[in-house]
Short mmCIF file of C-alpha atoms in Angstrom, two decimals:
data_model
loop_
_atom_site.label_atom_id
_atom_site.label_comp_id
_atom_site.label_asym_id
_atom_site.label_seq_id
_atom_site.Cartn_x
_atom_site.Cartn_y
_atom_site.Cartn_z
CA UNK A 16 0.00 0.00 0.00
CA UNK A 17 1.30 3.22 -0.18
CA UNK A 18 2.38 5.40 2.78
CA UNK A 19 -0.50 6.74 4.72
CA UNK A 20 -0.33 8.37 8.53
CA UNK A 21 -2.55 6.76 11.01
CA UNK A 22 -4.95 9.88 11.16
CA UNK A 23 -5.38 9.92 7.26
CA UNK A 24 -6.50 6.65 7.68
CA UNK A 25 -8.63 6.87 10.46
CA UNK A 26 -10.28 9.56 7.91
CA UNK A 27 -10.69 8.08 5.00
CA UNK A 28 -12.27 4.59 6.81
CA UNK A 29 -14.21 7.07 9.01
CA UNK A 30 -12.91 5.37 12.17
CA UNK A 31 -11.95 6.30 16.14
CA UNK A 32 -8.18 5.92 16.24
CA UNK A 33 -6.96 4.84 19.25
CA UNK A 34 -3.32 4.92 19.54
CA UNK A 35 -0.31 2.77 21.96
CA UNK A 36 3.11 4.11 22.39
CA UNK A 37 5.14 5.28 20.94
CA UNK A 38 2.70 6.20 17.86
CA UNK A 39 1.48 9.34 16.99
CA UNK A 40 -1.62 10.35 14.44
CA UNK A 41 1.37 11.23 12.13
CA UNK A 42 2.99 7.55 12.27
CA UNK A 43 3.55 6.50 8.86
CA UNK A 44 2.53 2.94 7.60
CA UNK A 45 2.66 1.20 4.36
CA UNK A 46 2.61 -2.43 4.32
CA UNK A 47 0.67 -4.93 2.93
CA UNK A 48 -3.31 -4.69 3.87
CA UNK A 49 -5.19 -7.98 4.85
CA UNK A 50 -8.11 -10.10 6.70
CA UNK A 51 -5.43 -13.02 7.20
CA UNK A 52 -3.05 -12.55 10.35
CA UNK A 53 -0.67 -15.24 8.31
CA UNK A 54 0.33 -12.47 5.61
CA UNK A 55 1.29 -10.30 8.00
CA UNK A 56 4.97 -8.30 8.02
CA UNK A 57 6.22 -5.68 9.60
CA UNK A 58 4.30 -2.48 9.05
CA UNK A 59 1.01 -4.44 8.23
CA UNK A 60 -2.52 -3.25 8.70
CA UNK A 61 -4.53 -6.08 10.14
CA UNK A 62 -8.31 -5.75 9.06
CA UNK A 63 -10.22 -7.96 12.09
CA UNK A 64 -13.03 -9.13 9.89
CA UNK A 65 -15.87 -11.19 12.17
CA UNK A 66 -16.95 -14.58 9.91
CA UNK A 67 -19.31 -17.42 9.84
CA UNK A 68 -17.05 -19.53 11.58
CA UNK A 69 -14.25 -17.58 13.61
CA UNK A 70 -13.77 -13.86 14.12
CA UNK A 71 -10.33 -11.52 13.13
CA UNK A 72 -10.35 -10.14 16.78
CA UNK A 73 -9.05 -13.31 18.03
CA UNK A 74 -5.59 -13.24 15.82
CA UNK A 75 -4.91 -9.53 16.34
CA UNK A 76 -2.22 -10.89 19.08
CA UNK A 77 -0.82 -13.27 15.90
CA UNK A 78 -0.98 -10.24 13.30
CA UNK A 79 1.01 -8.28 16.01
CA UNK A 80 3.47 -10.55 16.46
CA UNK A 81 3.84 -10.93 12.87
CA UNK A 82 4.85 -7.24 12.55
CA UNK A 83 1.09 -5.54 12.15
CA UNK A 84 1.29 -2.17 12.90
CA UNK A 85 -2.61 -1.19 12.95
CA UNK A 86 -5.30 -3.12 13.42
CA UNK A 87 -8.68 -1.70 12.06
CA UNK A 88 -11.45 -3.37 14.37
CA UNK A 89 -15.11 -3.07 15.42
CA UNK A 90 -14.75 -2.62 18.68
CA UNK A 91 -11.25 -2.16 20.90
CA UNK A 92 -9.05 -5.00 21.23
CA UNK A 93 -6.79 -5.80 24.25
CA UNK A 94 -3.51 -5.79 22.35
CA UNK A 95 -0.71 -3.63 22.54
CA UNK A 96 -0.95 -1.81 19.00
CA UNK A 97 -2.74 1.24 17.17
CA UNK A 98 -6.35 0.16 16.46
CA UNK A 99 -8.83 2.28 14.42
CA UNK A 100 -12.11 1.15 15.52
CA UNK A 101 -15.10 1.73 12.87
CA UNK A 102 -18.85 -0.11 12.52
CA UNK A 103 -18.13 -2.31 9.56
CA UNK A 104 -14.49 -3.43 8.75
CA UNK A 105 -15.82 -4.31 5.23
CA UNK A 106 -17.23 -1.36 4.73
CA UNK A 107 -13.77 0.27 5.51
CA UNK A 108 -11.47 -2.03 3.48
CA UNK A 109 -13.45 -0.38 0.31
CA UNK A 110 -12.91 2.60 1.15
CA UNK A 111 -9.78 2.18 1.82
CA UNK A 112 -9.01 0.82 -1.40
CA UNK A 113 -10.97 3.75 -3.29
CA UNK A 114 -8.86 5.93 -1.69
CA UNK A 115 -5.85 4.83 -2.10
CA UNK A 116 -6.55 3.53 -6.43
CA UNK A 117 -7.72 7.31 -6.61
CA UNK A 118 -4.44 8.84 -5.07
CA UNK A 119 -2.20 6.46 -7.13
CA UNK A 120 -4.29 7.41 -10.71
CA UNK A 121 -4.23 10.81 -9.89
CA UNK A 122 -0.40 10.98 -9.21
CA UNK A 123 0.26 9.06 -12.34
CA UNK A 124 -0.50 6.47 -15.31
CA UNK A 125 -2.41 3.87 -13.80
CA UNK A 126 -4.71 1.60 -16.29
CA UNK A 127 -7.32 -0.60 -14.49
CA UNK A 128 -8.34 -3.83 -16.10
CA UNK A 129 -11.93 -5.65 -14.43
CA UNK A 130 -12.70 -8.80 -15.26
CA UNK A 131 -15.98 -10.28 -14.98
CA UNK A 132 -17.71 -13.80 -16.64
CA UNK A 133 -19.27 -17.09 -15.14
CA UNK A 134 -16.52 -18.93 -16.09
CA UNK A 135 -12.83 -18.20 -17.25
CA UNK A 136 -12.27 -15.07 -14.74
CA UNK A 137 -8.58 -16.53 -13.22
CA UNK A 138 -7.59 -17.75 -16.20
CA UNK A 139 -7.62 -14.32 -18.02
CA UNK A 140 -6.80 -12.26 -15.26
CA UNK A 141 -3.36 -15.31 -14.93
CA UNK A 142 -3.11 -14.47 -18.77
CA UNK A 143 -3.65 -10.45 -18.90
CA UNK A 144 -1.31 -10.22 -15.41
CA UNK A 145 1.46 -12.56 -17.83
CA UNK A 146 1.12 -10.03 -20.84
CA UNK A 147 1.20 -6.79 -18.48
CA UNK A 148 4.22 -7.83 -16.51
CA UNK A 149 6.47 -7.17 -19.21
CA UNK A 150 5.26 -3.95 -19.82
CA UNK A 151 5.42 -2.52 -16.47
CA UNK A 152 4.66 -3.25 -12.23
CA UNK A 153 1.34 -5.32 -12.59
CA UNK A 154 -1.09 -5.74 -9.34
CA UNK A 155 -3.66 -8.79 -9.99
CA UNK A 156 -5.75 -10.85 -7.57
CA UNK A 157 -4.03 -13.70 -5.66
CA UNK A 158 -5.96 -17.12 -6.78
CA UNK A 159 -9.29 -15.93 -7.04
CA UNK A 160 -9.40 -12.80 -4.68
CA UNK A 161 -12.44 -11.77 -6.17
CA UNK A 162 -15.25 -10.96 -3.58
CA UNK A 163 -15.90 -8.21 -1.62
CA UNK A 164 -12.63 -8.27 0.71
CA UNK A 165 -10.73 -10.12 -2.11
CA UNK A 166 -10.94 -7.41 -4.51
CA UNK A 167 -10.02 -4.42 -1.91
CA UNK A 168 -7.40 -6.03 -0.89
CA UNK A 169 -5.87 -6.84 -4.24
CA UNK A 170 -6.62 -3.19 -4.94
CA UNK A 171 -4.66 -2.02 -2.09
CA UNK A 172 -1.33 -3.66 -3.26
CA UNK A 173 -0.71 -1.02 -5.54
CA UNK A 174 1.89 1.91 -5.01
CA UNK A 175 2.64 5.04 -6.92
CA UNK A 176 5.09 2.43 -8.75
CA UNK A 177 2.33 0.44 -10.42
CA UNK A 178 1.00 1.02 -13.54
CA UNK A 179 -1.59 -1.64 -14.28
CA UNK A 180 -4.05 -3.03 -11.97
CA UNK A 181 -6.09 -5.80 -12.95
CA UNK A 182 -8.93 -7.10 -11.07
CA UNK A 183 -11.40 -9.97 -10.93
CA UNK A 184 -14.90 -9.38 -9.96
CA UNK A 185 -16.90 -12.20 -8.84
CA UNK A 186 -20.99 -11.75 -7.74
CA UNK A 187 -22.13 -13.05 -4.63
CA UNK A 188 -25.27 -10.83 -5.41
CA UNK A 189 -27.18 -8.34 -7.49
CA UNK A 190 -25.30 -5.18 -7.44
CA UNK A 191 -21.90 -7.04 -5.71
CA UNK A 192 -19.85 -6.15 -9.22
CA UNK A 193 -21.44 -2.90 -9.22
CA UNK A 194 -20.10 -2.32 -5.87
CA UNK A 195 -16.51 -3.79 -6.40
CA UNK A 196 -15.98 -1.97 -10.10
CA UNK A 197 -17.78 0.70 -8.45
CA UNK A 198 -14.42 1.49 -6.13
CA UNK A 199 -11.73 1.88 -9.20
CA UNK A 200 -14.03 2.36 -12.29
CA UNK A 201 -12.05 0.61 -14.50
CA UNK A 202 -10.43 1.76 -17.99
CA UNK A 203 -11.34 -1.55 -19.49
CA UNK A 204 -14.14 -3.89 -18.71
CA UNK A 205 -13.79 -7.29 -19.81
CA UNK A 206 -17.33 -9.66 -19.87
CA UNK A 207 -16.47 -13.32 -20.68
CA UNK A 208 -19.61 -15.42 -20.41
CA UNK A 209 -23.44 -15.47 -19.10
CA UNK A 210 -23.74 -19.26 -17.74
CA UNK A 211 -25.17 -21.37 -15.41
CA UNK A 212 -22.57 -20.79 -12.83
CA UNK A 213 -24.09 -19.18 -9.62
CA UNK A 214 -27.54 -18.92 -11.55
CA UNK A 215 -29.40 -20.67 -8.37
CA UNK A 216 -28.19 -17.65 -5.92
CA UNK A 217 -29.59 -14.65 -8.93
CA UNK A 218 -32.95 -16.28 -10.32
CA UNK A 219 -31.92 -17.24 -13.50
CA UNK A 220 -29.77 -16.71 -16.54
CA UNK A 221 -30.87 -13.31 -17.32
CA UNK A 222 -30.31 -12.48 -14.26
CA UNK A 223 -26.95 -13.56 -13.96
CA UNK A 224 -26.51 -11.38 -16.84
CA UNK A 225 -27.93 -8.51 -15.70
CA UNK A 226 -25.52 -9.02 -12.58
CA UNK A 227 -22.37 -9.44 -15.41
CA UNK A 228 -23.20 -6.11 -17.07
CA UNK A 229 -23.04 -3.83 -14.10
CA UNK A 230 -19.19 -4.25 -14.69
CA UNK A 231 -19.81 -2.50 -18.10
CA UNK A 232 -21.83 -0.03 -16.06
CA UNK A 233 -19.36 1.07 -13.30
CA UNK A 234 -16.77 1.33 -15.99
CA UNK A 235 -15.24 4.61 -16.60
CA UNK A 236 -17.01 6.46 -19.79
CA UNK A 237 -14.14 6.90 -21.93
CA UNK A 238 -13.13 3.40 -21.59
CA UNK A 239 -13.26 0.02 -23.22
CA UNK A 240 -15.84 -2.89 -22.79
CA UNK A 241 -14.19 -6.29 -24.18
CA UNK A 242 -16.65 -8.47 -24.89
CA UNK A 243 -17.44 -12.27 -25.88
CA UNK A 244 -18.94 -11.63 -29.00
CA UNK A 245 -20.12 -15.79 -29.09
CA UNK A 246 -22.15 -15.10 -26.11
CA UNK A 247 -25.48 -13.27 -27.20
CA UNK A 248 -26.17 -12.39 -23.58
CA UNK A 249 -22.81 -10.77 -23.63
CA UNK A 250 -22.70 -9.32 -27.29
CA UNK A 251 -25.58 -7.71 -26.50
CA UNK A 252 -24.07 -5.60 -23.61
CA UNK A 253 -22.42 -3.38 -26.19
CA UNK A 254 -25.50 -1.35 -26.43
CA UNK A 255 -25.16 -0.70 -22.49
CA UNK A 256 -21.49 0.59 -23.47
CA UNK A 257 -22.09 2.51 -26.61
CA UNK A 258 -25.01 4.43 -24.74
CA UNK A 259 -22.44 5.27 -22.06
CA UNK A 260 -19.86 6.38 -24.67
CA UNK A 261 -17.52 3.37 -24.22
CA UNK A 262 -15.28 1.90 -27.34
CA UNK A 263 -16.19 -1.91 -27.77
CA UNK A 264 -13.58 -4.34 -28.62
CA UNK A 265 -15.37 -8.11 -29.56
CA UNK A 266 -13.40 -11.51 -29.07
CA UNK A 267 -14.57 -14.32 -30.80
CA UNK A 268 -14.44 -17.03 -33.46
CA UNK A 269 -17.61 -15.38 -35.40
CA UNK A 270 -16.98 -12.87 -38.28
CA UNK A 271 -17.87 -9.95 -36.37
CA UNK A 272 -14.97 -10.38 -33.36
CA UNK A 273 -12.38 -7.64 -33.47
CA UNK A 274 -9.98 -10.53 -31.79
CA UNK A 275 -10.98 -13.81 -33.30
CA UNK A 276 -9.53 -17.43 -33.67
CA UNK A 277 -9.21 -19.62 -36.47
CA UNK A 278 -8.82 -23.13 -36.83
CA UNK A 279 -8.53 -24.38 -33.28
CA UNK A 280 -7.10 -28.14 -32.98
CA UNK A 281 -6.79 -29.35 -29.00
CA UNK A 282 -4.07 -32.20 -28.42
CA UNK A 283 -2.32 -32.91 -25.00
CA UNK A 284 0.07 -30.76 -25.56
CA UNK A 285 -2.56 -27.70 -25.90
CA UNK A 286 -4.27 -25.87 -28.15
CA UNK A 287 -3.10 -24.51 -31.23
CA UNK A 288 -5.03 -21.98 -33.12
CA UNK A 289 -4.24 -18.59 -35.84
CA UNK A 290 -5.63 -14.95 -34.10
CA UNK A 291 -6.92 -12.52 -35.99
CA UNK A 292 -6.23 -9.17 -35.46
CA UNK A 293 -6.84 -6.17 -38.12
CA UNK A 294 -6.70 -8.54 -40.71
CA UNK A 295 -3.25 -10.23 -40.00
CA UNK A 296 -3.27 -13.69 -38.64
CA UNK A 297 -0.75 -15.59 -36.20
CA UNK A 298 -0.29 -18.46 -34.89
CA UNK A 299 -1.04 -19.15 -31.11
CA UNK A 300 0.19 -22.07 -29.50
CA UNK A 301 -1.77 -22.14 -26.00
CA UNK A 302 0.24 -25.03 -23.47
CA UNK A 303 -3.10 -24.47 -21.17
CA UNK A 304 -4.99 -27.00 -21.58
CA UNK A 305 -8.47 -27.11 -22.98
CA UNK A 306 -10.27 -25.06 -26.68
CA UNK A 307 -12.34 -23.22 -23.87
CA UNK A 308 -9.19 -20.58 -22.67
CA UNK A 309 -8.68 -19.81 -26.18
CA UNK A 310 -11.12 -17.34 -25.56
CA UNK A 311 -9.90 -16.26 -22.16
CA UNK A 312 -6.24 -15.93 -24.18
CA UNK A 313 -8.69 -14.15 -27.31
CA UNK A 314 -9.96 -11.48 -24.40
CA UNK A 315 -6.49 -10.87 -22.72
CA UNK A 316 -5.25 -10.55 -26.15
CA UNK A 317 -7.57 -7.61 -26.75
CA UNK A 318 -7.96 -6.29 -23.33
CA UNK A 319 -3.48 -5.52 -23.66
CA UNK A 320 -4.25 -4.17 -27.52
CA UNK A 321 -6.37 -1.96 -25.96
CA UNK A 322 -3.63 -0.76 -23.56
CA UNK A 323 -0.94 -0.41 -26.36
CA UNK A 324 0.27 -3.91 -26.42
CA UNK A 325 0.75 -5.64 -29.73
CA UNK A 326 -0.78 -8.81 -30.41
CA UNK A 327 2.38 -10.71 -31.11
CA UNK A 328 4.00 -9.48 -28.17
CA UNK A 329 1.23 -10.41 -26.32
CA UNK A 330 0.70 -13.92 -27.65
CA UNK A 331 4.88 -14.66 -27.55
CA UNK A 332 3.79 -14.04 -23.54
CA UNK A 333 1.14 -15.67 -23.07
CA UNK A 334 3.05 -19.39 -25.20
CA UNK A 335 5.06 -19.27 -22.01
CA UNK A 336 2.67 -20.57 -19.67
CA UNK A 337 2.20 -23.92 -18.90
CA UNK A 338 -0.95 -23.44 -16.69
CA UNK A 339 -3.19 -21.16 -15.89
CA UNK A 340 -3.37 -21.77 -11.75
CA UNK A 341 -2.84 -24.07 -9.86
CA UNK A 342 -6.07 -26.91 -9.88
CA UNK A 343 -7.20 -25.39 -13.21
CA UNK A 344 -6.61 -28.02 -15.84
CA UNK A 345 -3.25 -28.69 -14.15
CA UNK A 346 -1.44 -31.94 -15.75
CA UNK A 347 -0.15 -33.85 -13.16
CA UNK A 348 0.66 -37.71 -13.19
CA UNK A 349 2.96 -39.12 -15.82
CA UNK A 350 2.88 -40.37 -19.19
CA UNK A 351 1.61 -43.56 -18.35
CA UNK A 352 -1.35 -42.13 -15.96
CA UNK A 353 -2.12 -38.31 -16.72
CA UNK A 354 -3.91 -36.43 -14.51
CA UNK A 355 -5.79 -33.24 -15.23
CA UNK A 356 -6.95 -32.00 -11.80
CA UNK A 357 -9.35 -29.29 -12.89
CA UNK A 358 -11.28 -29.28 -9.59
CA UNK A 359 -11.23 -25.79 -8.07
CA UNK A 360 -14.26 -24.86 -9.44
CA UNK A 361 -17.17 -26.13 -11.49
CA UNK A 362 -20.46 -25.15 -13.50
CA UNK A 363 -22.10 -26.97 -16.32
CA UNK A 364 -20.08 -25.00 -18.83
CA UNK A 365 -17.08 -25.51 -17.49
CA UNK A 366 -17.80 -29.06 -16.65
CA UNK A 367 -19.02 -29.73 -20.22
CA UNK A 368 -15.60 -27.94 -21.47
CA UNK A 369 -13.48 -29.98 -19.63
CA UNK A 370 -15.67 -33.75 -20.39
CA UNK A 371 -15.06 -32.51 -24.11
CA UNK A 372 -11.14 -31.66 -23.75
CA UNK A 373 -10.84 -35.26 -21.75
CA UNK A 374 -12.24 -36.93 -25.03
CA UNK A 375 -10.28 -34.52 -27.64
CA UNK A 376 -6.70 -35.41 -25.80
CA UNK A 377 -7.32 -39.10 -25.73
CA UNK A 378 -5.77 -41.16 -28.53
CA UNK A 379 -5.81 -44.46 -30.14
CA UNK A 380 -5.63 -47.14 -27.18
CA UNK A 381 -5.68 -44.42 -24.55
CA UNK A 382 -8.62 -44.72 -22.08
CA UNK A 383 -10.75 -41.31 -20.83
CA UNK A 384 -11.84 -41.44 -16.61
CA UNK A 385 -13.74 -38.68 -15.22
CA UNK A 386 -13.68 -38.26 -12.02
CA UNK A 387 -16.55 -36.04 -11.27
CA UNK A 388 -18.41 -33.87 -7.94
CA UNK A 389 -20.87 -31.82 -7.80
CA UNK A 390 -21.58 -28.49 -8.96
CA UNK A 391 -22.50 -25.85 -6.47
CA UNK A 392 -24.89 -22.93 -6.35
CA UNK A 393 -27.19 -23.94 -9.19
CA UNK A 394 -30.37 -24.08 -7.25
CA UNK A 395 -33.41 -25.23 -8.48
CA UNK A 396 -31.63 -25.93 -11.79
CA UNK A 397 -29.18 -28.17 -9.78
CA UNK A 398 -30.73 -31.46 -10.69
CA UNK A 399 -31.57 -31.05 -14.79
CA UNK A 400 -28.00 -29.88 -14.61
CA UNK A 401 -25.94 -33.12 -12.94
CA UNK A 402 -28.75 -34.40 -15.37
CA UNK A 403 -27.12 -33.07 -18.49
CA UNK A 404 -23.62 -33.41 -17.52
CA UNK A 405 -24.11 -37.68 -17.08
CA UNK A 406 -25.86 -37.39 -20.38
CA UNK A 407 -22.60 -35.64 -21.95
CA UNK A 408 -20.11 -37.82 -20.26
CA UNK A 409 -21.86 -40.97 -21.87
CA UNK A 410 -22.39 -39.82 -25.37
CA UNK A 411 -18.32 -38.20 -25.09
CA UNK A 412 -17.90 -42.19 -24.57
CA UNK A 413 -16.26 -41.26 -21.17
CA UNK A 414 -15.29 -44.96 -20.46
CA UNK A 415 -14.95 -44.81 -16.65
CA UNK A 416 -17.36 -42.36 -14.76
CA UNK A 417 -16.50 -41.95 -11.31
CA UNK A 418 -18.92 -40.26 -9.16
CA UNK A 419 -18.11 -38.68 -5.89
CA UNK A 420 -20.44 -37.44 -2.91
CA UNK A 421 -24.09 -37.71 -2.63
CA UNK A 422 -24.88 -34.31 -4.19
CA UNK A 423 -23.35 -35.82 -7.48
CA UNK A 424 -25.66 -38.85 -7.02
CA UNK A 425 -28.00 -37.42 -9.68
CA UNK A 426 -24.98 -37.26 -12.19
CA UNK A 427 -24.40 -41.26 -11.67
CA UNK A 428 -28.16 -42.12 -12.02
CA UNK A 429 -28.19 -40.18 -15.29
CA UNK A 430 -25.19 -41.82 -16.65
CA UNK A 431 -26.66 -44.65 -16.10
CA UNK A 432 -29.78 -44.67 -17.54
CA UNK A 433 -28.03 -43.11 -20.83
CA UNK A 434 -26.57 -46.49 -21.05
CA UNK A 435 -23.68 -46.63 -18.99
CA UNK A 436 -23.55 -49.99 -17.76
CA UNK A 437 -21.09 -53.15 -16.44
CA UNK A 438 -19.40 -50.58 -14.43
CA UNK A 439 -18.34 -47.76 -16.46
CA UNK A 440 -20.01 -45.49 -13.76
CA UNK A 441 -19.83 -45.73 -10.40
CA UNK A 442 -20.36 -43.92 -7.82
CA UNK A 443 -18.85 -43.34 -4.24
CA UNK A 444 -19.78 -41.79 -1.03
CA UNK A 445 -16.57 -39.50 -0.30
CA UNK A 446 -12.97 -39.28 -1.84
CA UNK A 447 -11.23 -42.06 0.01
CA UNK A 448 -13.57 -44.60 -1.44
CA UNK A 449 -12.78 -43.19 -4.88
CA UNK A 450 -9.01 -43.01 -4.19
CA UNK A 451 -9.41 -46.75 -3.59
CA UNK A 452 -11.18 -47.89 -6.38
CA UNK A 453 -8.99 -45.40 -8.53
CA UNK A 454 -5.78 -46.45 -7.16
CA UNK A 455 -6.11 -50.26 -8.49
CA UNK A 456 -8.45 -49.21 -11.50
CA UNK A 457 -6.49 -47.19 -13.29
CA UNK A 458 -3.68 -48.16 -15.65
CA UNK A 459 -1.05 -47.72 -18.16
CA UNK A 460 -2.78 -45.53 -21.10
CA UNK A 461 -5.45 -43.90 -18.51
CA UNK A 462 -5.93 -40.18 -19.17
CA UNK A 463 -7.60 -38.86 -16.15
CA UNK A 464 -10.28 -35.70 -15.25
CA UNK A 465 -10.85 -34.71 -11.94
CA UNK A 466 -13.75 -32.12 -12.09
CA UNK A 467 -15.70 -30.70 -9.36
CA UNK A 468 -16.92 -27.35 -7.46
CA UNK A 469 -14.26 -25.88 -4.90
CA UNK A 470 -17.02 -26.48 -2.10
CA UNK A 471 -16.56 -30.01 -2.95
CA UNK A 472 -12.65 -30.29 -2.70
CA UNK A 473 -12.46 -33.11 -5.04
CA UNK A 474 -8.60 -31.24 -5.95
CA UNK A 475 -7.38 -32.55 -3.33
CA UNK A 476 -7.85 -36.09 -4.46
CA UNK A 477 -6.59 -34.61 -7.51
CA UNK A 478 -3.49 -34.09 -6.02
CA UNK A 479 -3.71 -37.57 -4.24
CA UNK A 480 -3.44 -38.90 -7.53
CA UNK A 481 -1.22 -36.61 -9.37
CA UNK A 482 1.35 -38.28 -6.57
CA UNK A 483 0.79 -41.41 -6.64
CA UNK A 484 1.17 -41.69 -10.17
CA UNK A 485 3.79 -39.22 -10.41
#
């Protein structure tokens, strides 16, 4: 963060400062701003946020002792360090982070970058963050810090030294993007997709979308909205953005895509495609696995042309990653047993993405598992969903389906009845039943998926068998 006194912060969080020797209002901090006690080092702001299942005030004494030199709390703490004590320490981490994006784009040349989509948000912000490095200090969200103390804090990493900021806004709401974009007003919006993904918690598809174009709405007017031109839900958000005076930049493989790609083949090794930009095509070779983050590379791609960067600079950057993060269609294994634990999060787009890159990778005498969990936060959809995603596994001619959990039950039963039979699906009630089963079932030739929601933590028998095959 950049240097701030203790009183200037106490004013811009609208807080009670409450000081221990030997600090003054005019003490000087600058360190790193967070809800975990863990990232703490010396000259750290603490924020004691109260949760569902523990509350910050109990670690102040660890963030101390970690080198925390204010804690901002809602109510006094008996700790021997500077507290500022407000009503909501939510509340104040945003405005926090307003104040301090506005101070560092007012003293210089920072470009913000917000990300929004149902699927694909970490992968572009990985691949935008990979392209912007090179160009100059980049700030970007650490795994998916995307919510509403995710996305402050990310913001708050930035120093009069930065010049790109690039941040990931996820929707626990209607109106949670809107808030969130609402803090930095970025120069570019980028929308990747409308899907099913959190569709349970909004009502609906539309209004997921709805939620996904208040990004384009807290954007700043003379900006840029990047948009999925595939997605008609999202193409249709450039109205939104011409009306506020915004430039529009499409990515795509249709005609109309200012960023589009050609000719897409997916092997094991990754995708390979030719990008179109301005007329002049180049080849892409994307070691990420899966045709599905062609598009996420097709929006970063246009997102850094619309910040100056060429599209074969940004493209030789973005042929040097071999994944996108970690658990996102991460090889692991060995060429005998491959393992592609792609488990930290899951909707029926991305599942369906993922079934279909299992079954393109797979070659002659090769045999496709799936190890599959359930997908989270679809609500009354949830069932017809697990429905459709058995149904796809089967007719991909997924030759082992191996079902985890009860809430994945569905998924099994469809399979099933689609004509899945003499135990090409099974299912099991946790992961150590399926890390038995899996650990004698699978053999030479075996090219592995392991697919679920984050809530599920199927990974981490991703990572049980990325070692013992390894």
């Amino acid at each position: 963060m950049i240097a701030l006194s203790l009183a200037e912060i106490a004013a811009i969080i609208g807080g009670e400062l409450r000081l221990v020797d030997p600090d003054t209002a005019d003490t000087v901090v600058d360190g790193v701003v967070d809800t975990d006690s863990r990232t703490m080092t010396e000259g750290s702001i603490f924020v004691a946020k109260p949760g569902a299942e523990t509350d910050g005030h109990r670690f102040v004494g660890n963030a101390v002792a970690a080198g925390a030199a204010l804690a901002i709390v809602e109510h006094p703490v008996d700790e021997n360090v500077s507290q500022i004590v407000v009503a909501d320490v939510v509340a104040a981490l945003a405005a926090l982070a307003r104040e301090v994006v506005a101070r560092v784009r007012a003293a210089g040349d920072l470009k913000i970058v917000g990300i929004t989509g149902s699927n694909g948000k970490t992968t572009t912000k990985n691949f935008l963050a990979r392209i912007l490095a090179d160009e100059g200090e980049t700030v970007s969200p650490i795994n998916s810090y995307n919510n509403e103390v995710g996305a402050p804090v990310t913001m708050l990493r930035v120093t009069y030294g930065t010049r790109y900021l690039v941040s990931e806004f996820g929707a626990a709401a209607p109106g949670s993007i809107a808030h969130l974009a609402g803090l930095v007003e970025p120069d570019v919006a980028v929308v990747l997709m409308v899907g099913m993904a959190h569709a349970g918690g909004f009502g609906g598809i539309e209004a997921t979308a709805k939620a996904k174009s208040e990004l384009v709405a807290a954007a700043r007017p003379d900006g840029t909205a990047v948009l999925n031109i595939d997605d008609p839900r999202v193409a249709a958000m450039r109205e939104l953005a011409e009306s506020r005076g915004m430039s529009v930049v499409g990515f795509g493989q249709s005609a109309a895509a200012d960023v589009r790609a050609h000719d897409l083949v997916v092997t094991a090794s990754g995708t390979t495609c030719e990008i179109e930009v301005a007329g002049e095509r180049m080849p892409l070779h994307l070691r990420v696995l899966g045709a599905h983050h062609v598009n996420n590379a097709m929006a970063a791609i246009a997102a850094a042309g619309v910040l100056g960067v060429p599209a074969s600079d940004a493209i030789a950057r973005l042929e040097t990653l071999d994944i996108a993060e970690r658990w996102r269609m991460q090889p692991m294994g060995n060429d005998r047993v491959r393992i592609i634990n792609d488990a930290y999060n899951a909707s029926p787009d991305s599942m369906a993405a993922a079934l279909r890159t299992l079954a393109q990778i797979t070659g002659p005498g090769e045999r496709t598992v799936a190890v599959l969990g359930a997908m989270s936060e679809l609500g009354e959809t949830a069932g017809e969903e697990h429905d459709r995603i058995g149904l796809l596994a089967v007719r991909l001619n997924i030759q082992r389906i191996v079902v985890v959990g009860p809430e994945a039950r569905r998924l099994y039963i469809s399979a099933i009845g689609e004509g899945s039979w003499d135990s090409e699906a099974v299912h099991f009630p946790d992961q150590d039943a399926a890390f038995e089963y899996l650990r004698t079932e699978l053999r030479d030739g075996d090219r592995v998926l392991v697919k679920s929601s984050n809530s599920v933590g199927l990974r981490h028998l991703g990572d049980r068998l990325g070692e013992l095959f390894s």
